[in-house]
Short mmCIF file of C-alpha atoms in Angstrom, two decimals:
data_model
loop_
_atom_site.label_atom_id
_atom_site.label_comp_id
_atom_site.label_asym_id
_atom_site.label_seq_id
_atom_site.Cartn_x
_atom_site.Cartn_y
_atom_site.Cartn_z
CA MET A 1 9.02 4.71 -87.18
CA SER A 2 8.27 1.22 -85.89
CA PRO A 3 11.24 -1.11 -85.52
CA ALA A 4 11.64 -3.78 -88.18
CA ILE A 5 10.48 -7.17 -87.05
CA LYS A 6 13.94 -8.62 -87.76
CA ALA A 7 15.66 -6.18 -85.41
CA PRO A 8 16.33 -7.71 -81.98
CA LEU A 9 14.06 -6.08 -79.44
CA LEU A 10 15.88 -7.63 -76.49
CA PRO A 11 19.22 -9.33 -75.94
CA LYS A 12 19.29 -12.77 -77.45
CA LYS A 13 19.17 -15.67 -75.07
CA GLU A 14 19.56 -19.32 -75.86
CA PRO A 15 16.48 -21.37 -74.95
CA SER A 16 16.97 -23.30 -71.76
CA SER A 17 17.64 -27.00 -71.93
CA SER A 18 14.34 -27.69 -70.24
CA SER A 19 12.45 -26.17 -73.12
CA SER A 20 14.53 -27.49 -76.00
CA SER A 21 16.14 -30.74 -75.01
CA SER A 22 17.88 -32.57 -77.80
CA SER A 23 16.04 -35.74 -76.81
CA GLU A 24 12.69 -34.20 -77.70
CA ASN A 25 11.05 -34.44 -81.09
CA HIS A 26 10.94 -30.96 -82.56
CA GLY A 27 8.08 -29.73 -84.69
CA SER A 28 8.55 -28.91 -88.38
CA PHE A 29 8.50 -25.43 -89.90
CA ALA A 30 5.72 -26.42 -92.30
CA GLY A 31 3.69 -27.72 -89.38
CA ALA A 32 4.19 -24.40 -87.60
CA VAL A 33 2.95 -22.47 -90.65
CA PHE A 34 -0.15 -24.65 -90.91
CA ASN A 35 -0.88 -24.47 -87.18
CA ILE A 36 -0.55 -20.66 -87.07
CA SER A 37 -2.55 -20.26 -90.29
CA THR A 38 -5.30 -22.50 -88.98
CA SER A 39 -5.39 -20.55 -85.72
CA ILE A 40 -5.94 -17.35 -87.73
CA VAL A 41 -8.45 -18.61 -90.30
CA GLY A 42 -11.16 -19.74 -87.95
CA ALA A 43 -14.74 -18.57 -87.66
CA GLY A 44 -13.73 -14.95 -88.30
CA ILE A 45 -13.74 -15.48 -92.05
CA MET A 46 -17.48 -16.16 -91.94
CA SER A 47 -18.25 -12.61 -90.82
CA ILE A 48 -15.70 -10.83 -93.03
CA PRO A 49 -18.24 -10.48 -95.90
CA ALA A 50 -20.72 -8.88 -93.48
CA ALA A 51 -17.99 -6.42 -92.49
CA PHE A 52 -17.53 -5.58 -96.18
CA LYS A 53 -21.27 -4.91 -96.41
CA VAL A 54 -21.14 -2.48 -93.49
CA LEU A 55 -17.80 -0.77 -94.10
CA GLY A 56 -17.56 -0.88 -97.89
CA VAL A 57 -14.82 -2.45 -99.99
CA VAL A 58 -12.03 0.12 -99.64
CA PRO A 59 -12.14 0.57 -95.81
CA SER A 60 -12.48 -3.21 -95.31
CA LEU A 61 -9.43 -4.03 -97.43
CA SER A 62 -7.47 -1.24 -95.73
CA ILE A 63 -8.34 -2.44 -92.24
CA ILE A 64 -7.44 -6.04 -93.14
CA MET A 65 -3.97 -4.93 -94.31
CA ILE A 66 -3.37 -2.71 -91.27
CA ILE A 67 -4.51 -5.29 -88.72
CA ALA A 68 -2.47 -8.02 -90.45
CA TRP A 69 0.71 -5.90 -90.24
CA LEU A 70 0.11 -4.93 -86.62
CA SER A 71 -0.60 -8.54 -85.65
CA ASN A 72 2.66 -9.71 -87.20
CA VAL A 73 4.66 -6.98 -85.45
CA SER A 74 3.05 -7.59 -82.05
CA ALA A 75 3.65 -11.35 -82.32
CA GLY A 76 7.33 -10.64 -83.01
CA PHE A 77 7.62 -8.35 -79.99
CA LEU A 78 5.88 -10.96 -77.84
CA MET A 79 8.13 -13.87 -78.81
CA LYS A 80 11.38 -11.90 -78.52
CA SER A 81 10.36 -10.63 -75.10
CA THR A 82 9.64 -14.20 -74.02
CA LEU A 83 13.04 -15.48 -75.14
CA ALA A 84 14.78 -12.71 -73.19
CA GLY A 85 13.58 -14.33 -69.96
CA GLU A 86 13.03 -17.80 -68.57
CA SER A 87 9.36 -18.20 -69.44
CA THR A 88 7.91 -20.24 -72.29
CA THR A 89 4.29 -19.04 -72.22
CA TYR A 90 2.32 -15.83 -72.79
CA ALA A 91 1.34 -15.77 -69.13
CA GLY A 92 4.96 -16.33 -68.14
CA VAL A 93 6.29 -13.28 -70.00
CA MET A 94 3.48 -11.17 -68.55
CA LYS A 95 4.48 -12.38 -65.09
CA ASP A 96 8.10 -11.40 -65.76
CA SER A 97 6.96 -7.89 -66.68
CA PHE A 98 4.02 -7.22 -64.35
CA GLY A 99 4.12 -9.93 -61.71
CA LYS A 100 1.34 -12.34 -60.88
CA PRO A 101 -1.50 -9.87 -61.69
CA GLY A 102 -0.19 -9.61 -65.26
CA ALA A 103 -0.05 -13.37 -65.65
CA VAL A 104 -3.57 -13.79 -64.29
CA ALA A 105 -4.90 -11.03 -66.55
CA VAL A 106 -3.53 -12.50 -69.78
CA THR A 107 -4.59 -16.00 -68.76
CA ILE A 108 -8.18 -14.95 -68.12
CA VAL A 109 -8.42 -12.88 -71.31
CA THR A 110 -6.93 -15.70 -73.39
CA MET A 111 -9.42 -18.13 -71.90
CA VAL A 112 -12.30 -15.79 -72.73
CA VAL A 113 -11.14 -15.45 -76.36
CA THR A 114 -10.44 -19.13 -76.96
CA PHE A 115 -13.58 -20.35 -75.22
CA GLY A 116 -15.69 -17.75 -77.03
CA SER A 117 -14.15 -18.73 -80.37
CA MET A 118 -14.85 -22.41 -79.69
CA ILE A 119 -18.50 -21.57 -79.03
CA ILE A 120 -18.62 -19.54 -82.27
CA PHE A 121 -17.19 -22.51 -84.18
CA SER A 122 -19.82 -24.78 -82.68
CA ILE A 123 -22.64 -22.35 -83.53
CA ILE A 124 -21.53 -22.24 -87.17
CA ILE A 125 -21.25 -26.03 -87.33
CA GLY A 126 -24.77 -26.23 -85.91
CA ASP A 127 -26.00 -23.73 -88.52
CA VAL A 128 -24.50 -25.80 -91.33
CA LEU A 129 -25.90 -29.11 -90.11
CA SER A 130 -29.28 -28.13 -88.70
CA GLY A 131 -29.96 -24.61 -89.96
CA ASN A 132 -31.08 -21.51 -88.10
CA GLU A 133 -33.80 -18.89 -88.08
CA LYS A 134 -32.95 -15.20 -88.42
CA ASP A 135 -35.36 -12.27 -88.83
CA GLY A 136 -38.24 -14.66 -89.39
CA ILE A 137 -36.45 -16.44 -92.25
CA VAL A 138 -35.69 -20.14 -91.79
CA HIS A 139 -32.35 -21.26 -93.24
CA LEU A 140 -32.25 -25.01 -93.70
CA GLY A 141 -29.23 -27.03 -92.69
CA LEU A 142 -27.69 -29.74 -94.82
CA LEU A 143 -29.30 -32.52 -92.82
CA GLN A 144 -32.79 -31.06 -93.32
CA GLU A 145 -32.17 -30.52 -97.05
CA TRP A 146 -30.92 -34.05 -97.55
CA PHE A 147 -33.15 -36.07 -95.21
CA GLY A 148 -36.05 -33.84 -94.18
CA PHE A 149 -36.98 -32.91 -90.61
CA HIS A 150 -36.34 -35.59 -87.98
CA TRP A 151 -35.52 -35.61 -84.27
CA TRP A 152 -32.00 -36.89 -84.93
CA ASN A 153 -31.00 -34.00 -87.20
CA THR A 154 -32.04 -31.22 -84.84
CA ARG A 155 -29.36 -28.82 -83.63
CA PHE A 156 -28.92 -30.61 -80.29
CA PHE A 157 -28.39 -34.11 -81.65
CA GLY A 158 -26.37 -32.96 -84.68
CA LEU A 159 -23.87 -31.12 -82.47
CA PHE A 160 -23.88 -33.95 -79.92
CA PHE A 161 -22.74 -36.41 -82.60
CA ILE A 162 -20.00 -34.04 -83.81
CA PHE A 163 -18.70 -33.40 -80.30
CA VAL A 164 -18.58 -37.05 -79.26
CA PHE A 165 -17.28 -38.72 -82.41
CA LEU A 166 -15.18 -36.02 -84.09
CA LEU A 167 -14.10 -33.28 -81.68
CA LEU A 168 -13.44 -35.44 -78.61
CA PRO A 169 -10.73 -37.61 -80.26
CA LEU A 170 -9.00 -34.46 -81.56
CA VAL A 171 -8.97 -32.56 -78.25
CA LEU A 172 -7.40 -35.58 -76.55
CA CYS A 173 -4.14 -34.94 -78.47
CA ARG A 174 -1.50 -33.86 -75.93
CA ARG A 175 1.08 -32.27 -78.26
CA ILE A 176 0.16 -29.52 -80.69
CA GLU A 177 2.57 -30.87 -83.32
CA ARG A 178 0.31 -33.93 -83.68
CA LEU A 179 -2.36 -31.59 -85.00
CA ALA A 180 -0.15 -30.40 -87.88
CA PHE A 181 -1.72 -32.78 -90.40
CA SER A 182 -5.27 -31.88 -89.42
CA SER A 183 -4.26 -28.21 -89.56
CA ALA A 184 -2.93 -28.68 -93.11
CA VAL A 185 -6.19 -30.35 -94.18
CA SER A 186 -8.16 -27.59 -92.45
CA PHE A 187 -6.23 -24.84 -94.24
CA LEU A 188 -6.71 -26.52 -97.62
CA LEU A 189 -10.45 -26.73 -96.93
CA ALA A 190 -10.46 -23.00 -96.22
CA LEU A 191 -8.74 -22.44 -99.58
CA LEU A 192 -11.39 -24.63 -101.23
CA PHE A 193 -14.07 -22.43 -99.69
CA VAL A 194 -12.40 -19.31 -101.10
CA VAL A 195 -11.97 -20.84 -104.57
CA ILE A 196 -15.58 -22.01 -104.86
CA SER A 197 -16.93 -18.70 -103.53
CA SER A 198 -14.78 -16.85 -106.06
CA VAL A 199 -15.99 -19.07 -108.92
CA LEU A 200 -19.64 -18.57 -107.93
CA ALA A 201 -19.12 -14.80 -107.73
CA ILE A 202 -17.40 -14.66 -111.14
CA ILE A 203 -20.24 -16.69 -112.68
CA ALA A 204 -22.76 -14.30 -111.12
CA ILE A 205 -20.84 -11.32 -112.52
CA ILE A 206 -20.81 -12.85 -116.02
CA GLN A 207 -24.54 -13.52 -115.81
CA GLY A 208 -25.19 -9.98 -114.59
CA LYS A 209 -26.71 -11.10 -111.29
CA THR A 210 -24.51 -8.98 -109.02
CA LYS A 211 -24.97 -5.38 -107.96
CA THR A 212 -22.29 -2.74 -107.84
CA PRO A 213 -20.66 -3.04 -104.39
CA ARG A 214 -20.33 -0.04 -102.12
CA LEU A 215 -16.76 1.18 -102.06
CA PHE A 216 -17.36 3.25 -98.91
CA PRO A 217 -19.99 3.07 -96.15
CA GLU A 218 -23.28 4.89 -96.55
CA LEU A 219 -24.01 7.38 -93.78
CA ASN A 220 -27.45 8.54 -94.87
CA ASP A 221 -29.81 7.14 -92.28
CA GLY A 222 -29.55 9.45 -89.32
CA GLY A 223 -26.26 8.14 -87.99
CA LEU A 224 -27.26 4.48 -87.63
CA SER A 225 -24.73 3.34 -90.23
CA PHE A 226 -22.04 5.48 -88.60
CA PHE A 227 -22.39 3.64 -85.30
CA SER A 228 -22.51 0.30 -87.11
CA LEU A 229 -18.95 0.99 -88.29
CA PHE A 230 -17.79 0.43 -84.72
CA THR A 231 -19.44 -3.00 -84.65
CA ALA A 232 -17.91 -4.18 -87.95
CA SER A 233 -14.27 -3.24 -87.33
CA PRO A 234 -13.86 -5.51 -84.25
CA VAL A 235 -14.87 -8.48 -86.42
CA ILE A 236 -11.69 -8.02 -88.46
CA VAL A 237 -9.60 -7.62 -85.30
CA THR A 238 -10.99 -10.91 -83.97
CA ALA A 239 -10.14 -12.63 -87.25
CA PHE A 240 -6.41 -11.88 -86.74
CA THR A 241 -6.09 -12.94 -83.12
CA PHE A 242 -3.72 -15.91 -82.95
CA HIS A 243 -1.16 -14.80 -80.36
CA PHE A 244 -2.16 -17.45 -77.83
CA SER A 245 -0.86 -20.08 -80.29
CA VAL A 246 2.56 -18.51 -80.88
CA HIS A 247 4.20 -19.92 -77.75
CA PRO A 248 3.01 -23.56 -77.93
CA VAL A 249 3.92 -23.70 -81.63
CA GLY A 250 7.21 -21.84 -81.26
CA PHE A 251 8.59 -23.84 -78.36
CA GLU A 252 8.05 -27.12 -80.20
CA LEU A 253 10.45 -25.92 -82.92
CA LYS A 254 14.21 -26.47 -82.71
CA ASP A 255 14.71 -22.69 -82.72
CA PRO A 256 11.68 -20.90 -81.21
CA LEU A 257 12.52 -17.74 -83.20
CA ASP A 258 11.60 -19.64 -86.39
CA VAL A 259 7.99 -19.11 -85.41
CA LEU A 260 8.37 -15.45 -86.45
CA SER A 261 8.98 -16.46 -90.07
CA ALA A 262 6.11 -18.93 -89.86
CA THR A 263 3.89 -16.17 -88.46
CA ARG A 264 4.83 -13.76 -91.24
CA ILE A 265 3.97 -16.31 -93.93
CA SER A 266 0.73 -17.24 -92.20
CA VAL A 267 -0.41 -13.64 -91.82
CA ILE A 268 0.21 -12.89 -95.51
CA LEU A 269 -1.68 -16.01 -96.58
CA CYS A 270 -4.60 -15.30 -94.28
CA ALA A 271 -4.87 -11.63 -95.22
CA THR A 272 -5.12 -12.71 -98.86
CA ILE A 273 -7.79 -15.27 -98.01
CA TYR A 274 -9.80 -12.77 -95.96
CA SER A 275 -9.66 -10.15 -98.71
CA ALA A 276 -10.76 -12.59 -101.42
CA THR A 277 -13.52 -14.09 -99.28
CA GLY A 278 -14.92 -10.75 -98.19
CA LEU A 279 -14.89 -9.26 -101.69
CA PHE A 280 -16.29 -12.22 -103.63
CA CYS A 281 -18.96 -13.17 -101.08
CA TYR A 282 -20.07 -9.54 -100.88
CA LEU A 283 -20.31 -9.46 -104.68
CA LEU A 284 -22.24 -12.73 -104.61
CA PHE A 285 -24.83 -11.84 -101.97
CA GLY A 286 -24.77 -8.03 -101.80
CA ASP A 287 -26.93 -6.44 -99.10
CA SER A 288 -28.40 -9.84 -98.20
CA THR A 289 -25.02 -10.97 -96.83
CA MET A 290 -25.56 -12.40 -93.35
CA SER A 291 -23.33 -12.32 -90.28
CA ASP A 292 -22.62 -16.02 -90.88
CA VAL A 293 -22.18 -16.09 -94.65
CA LEU A 294 -22.52 -19.88 -94.73
CA MET A 295 -26.25 -19.42 -94.16
CA ASN A 296 -26.41 -17.54 -97.49
CA PHE A 297 -25.29 -20.71 -99.25
CA ASP A 298 -28.55 -22.48 -98.43
CA GLN A 299 -30.20 -20.54 -101.23
CA THR A 300 -31.66 -22.66 -104.00
CA THR A 301 -30.13 -22.35 -107.45
CA ASN A 302 -31.42 -23.09 -110.92
CA SER A 303 -28.88 -25.82 -111.60
CA SER A 304 -27.78 -29.01 -109.93
CA ILE A 305 -24.14 -27.89 -110.23
CA GLY A 306 -24.91 -24.69 -108.32
CA SER A 307 -26.63 -26.63 -105.55
CA LEU A 308 -23.71 -29.05 -105.39
CA LEU A 309 -21.21 -26.20 -105.09
CA ASN A 310 -23.28 -24.60 -102.32
CA ASP A 311 -23.26 -27.88 -100.39
CA ILE A 312 -19.51 -28.35 -100.92
CA VAL A 313 -18.85 -24.84 -99.58
CA ARG A 314 -20.82 -25.48 -96.40
CA VAL A 315 -19.47 -28.99 -95.80
CA SER A 316 -15.84 -28.02 -96.43
CA TYR A 317 -15.91 -25.08 -94.07
CA ALA A 318 -17.77 -26.95 -91.36
CA ILE A 319 -15.03 -29.60 -91.48
CA HIS A 320 -12.42 -26.82 -91.45
CA LEU A 321 -13.86 -25.46 -88.19
CA MET A 322 -13.94 -28.93 -86.67
CA LEU A 323 -10.22 -29.23 -87.34
CA VAL A 324 -9.44 -25.75 -85.96
CA PHE A 325 -11.40 -26.46 -82.77
CA PRO A 326 -8.69 -28.63 -81.09
CA LEU A 327 -6.03 -25.92 -81.57
CA LEU A 328 -8.09 -23.44 -79.55
CA ASN A 329 -8.94 -26.11 -77.01
CA PHE A 330 -5.22 -26.82 -76.59
CA SER A 331 -4.55 -23.19 -75.68
CA LEU A 332 -7.63 -22.90 -73.45
CA ARG A 333 -6.79 -26.06 -71.51
CA ALA A 334 -3.14 -25.03 -71.04
CA ASN A 335 -4.09 -21.57 -69.76
CA LEU A 336 -6.74 -22.91 -67.40
CA ASP A 337 -4.26 -25.44 -66.03
CA GLU A 338 -1.64 -22.72 -65.49
CA LEU A 339 -4.21 -20.59 -63.67
CA LEU A 340 -5.53 -23.36 -61.40
CA PHE A 341 -2.39 -25.48 -60.92
CA PRO A 342 0.64 -23.19 -61.37
CA MET A 343 2.99 -25.37 -59.31
CA LYS A 344 2.01 -28.75 -60.75
CA LEU A 345 3.95 -30.89 -63.23
CA SER A 346 3.30 -30.75 -66.95
CA LEU A 347 -0.33 -31.28 -67.85
CA VAL A 348 0.66 -33.90 -70.44
CA GLU A 349 2.05 -36.13 -67.68
CA ASP A 350 -0.97 -35.92 -65.37
CA ASN A 351 -3.96 -37.92 -66.65
CA LYS A 352 -6.28 -36.82 -63.87
CA ARG A 353 -5.78 -33.12 -64.57
CA PHE A 354 -5.77 -33.62 -68.34
CA PHE A 355 -9.12 -35.40 -68.50
CA GLY A 356 -10.53 -33.34 -65.61
CA LEU A 357 -10.03 -30.16 -67.66
CA THR A 358 -10.78 -31.53 -71.13
CA PHE A 359 -14.25 -32.96 -70.52
CA PRO A 360 -15.79 -30.02 -68.57
CA LEU A 361 -14.51 -27.56 -71.20
CA LEU A 362 -15.98 -29.62 -74.04
CA ILE A 363 -19.34 -29.98 -72.29
CA SER A 364 -19.51 -26.25 -71.50
CA CYS A 365 -18.76 -25.38 -75.12
CA PHE A 366 -21.51 -27.72 -76.32
CA LEU A 367 -24.07 -26.16 -73.98
CA GLY A 368 -23.00 -22.64 -75.01
CA ALA A 369 -23.48 -23.46 -78.70
CA ILE A 370 -26.99 -24.70 -78.00
CA ALA A 371 -27.95 -21.63 -75.94
CA ILE A 372 -26.49 -18.85 -78.15
CA PRO A 373 -28.17 -18.39 -81.57
CA ASP A 374 -26.06 -15.76 -83.41
CA ILE A 375 -22.30 -15.24 -83.84
CA TRP A 376 -22.35 -11.51 -84.74
CA TYR A 377 -22.84 -10.28 -81.18
CA PHE A 378 -20.12 -12.62 -79.94
CA PHE A 379 -17.69 -11.21 -82.52
CA GLN A 380 -18.52 -7.64 -81.51
CA PHE A 381 -17.85 -8.38 -77.85
CA LEU A 382 -14.62 -10.31 -78.39
CA GLY A 383 -13.28 -7.95 -81.06
CA SER A 384 -13.79 -4.81 -78.98
CA THR A 385 -12.45 -6.18 -75.68
CA SER A 386 -10.51 -9.42 -75.27
CA THR A 387 -8.90 -9.86 -78.68
CA VAL A 388 -7.59 -6.28 -78.72
CA SER A 389 -5.90 -6.95 -75.38
CA ILE A 390 -4.26 -10.20 -76.51
CA ALA A 391 -3.13 -8.99 -79.92
CA PHE A 392 -2.07 -5.41 -79.18
CA ILE A 393 -2.45 -4.06 -75.64
CA PHE A 394 -0.53 -6.75 -73.73
CA PRO A 395 2.41 -7.02 -76.21
CA ALA A 396 2.70 -3.23 -76.32
CA ALA A 397 2.63 -3.06 -72.51
CA ILE A 398 5.46 -5.62 -72.32
CA VAL A 399 7.61 -3.59 -74.71
CA LEU A 400 6.92 -0.31 -72.90
CA ARG A 401 7.76 -1.97 -69.58
CA TYR A 402 11.10 -3.10 -70.94
CA VAL A 403 11.91 0.29 -72.48
CA THR A 404 11.09 2.21 -69.28
CA SER A 405 13.17 -0.23 -67.23
CA LEU A 406 16.24 0.86 -69.23
CA ASP A 407 15.87 4.50 -68.19
#
């Protein structure tokens, strides 16, 4: 039987004065909940309905519950292991357990996940603003629907405007607690997306426009659907990968262990949101559900209210992703700095390093979003490799290392 998350895994150790000085401004518990929740509910929610289409309703809901529980447990193990030593970062606790190779491994994997997720966010924002073409079908973006086709509302210029005037000011924040308000707004926008999607699905059910959803996957086409199961499951794993945010959020609290309660609340909230989004969007769009479900909301409706709701859904979630973006950038920048400049002073106090890392990362993400057209393949890659390592393999390895050291 797995140990309860409240049970101390390692001997308790008071945080060092360097990490929790009384002169510092501590973050709030509510801010921690919003920051963790926003780290979880990112772009992954957009592909949850597609996972429902592939896996069926019952397996999808079951996997969401299982992955949510495992993510909460692994985050608890990770934070308690960190507090048993002198480190204050994910890479630091890996270094305590496995030396420099362990620290380098977790740093590189975290950078891959966060940078990949930032590119996915940017791709979705580009889809919402300027549309996309998939399987020969052109899905119009909001800018084309509202203003027609012009050079200034193409994907390149639409994303360029967002990066310069919206994302850049947010990524220049040096403390993660300052993003608590934007995280709260972002989480509320995600809830708005779920509510509107649910309302549209209920209306479609009342009008008899929905089809009976598949409760289980269909395996009747020569094994193709069977292998597709292995591409859908990693999408859900990716959607629950937030462990790179646990340390920066936790060590800005007065008691870093409070982040475990914040994590538990966040995981429960996000599992509920994922389940509702996947189920209602699958009911709404059926087998036409796309890997980025926001592109399904470009469909024309027979009423002005329906069109307005479709636009609100896309705008609200695009803004949500813009507000999640700086949280991932914060983690990516911190890990890259720790990898390149392990002996330097705090990144917050060094303007040259801070700006020297921030701008190249932002430019690289912009170029990646322009070059990569579809998020599904990115989710498959991240969910089957990097996110599994961050969320489960590395925390489990740390615990096993500690247990074997006692023998």
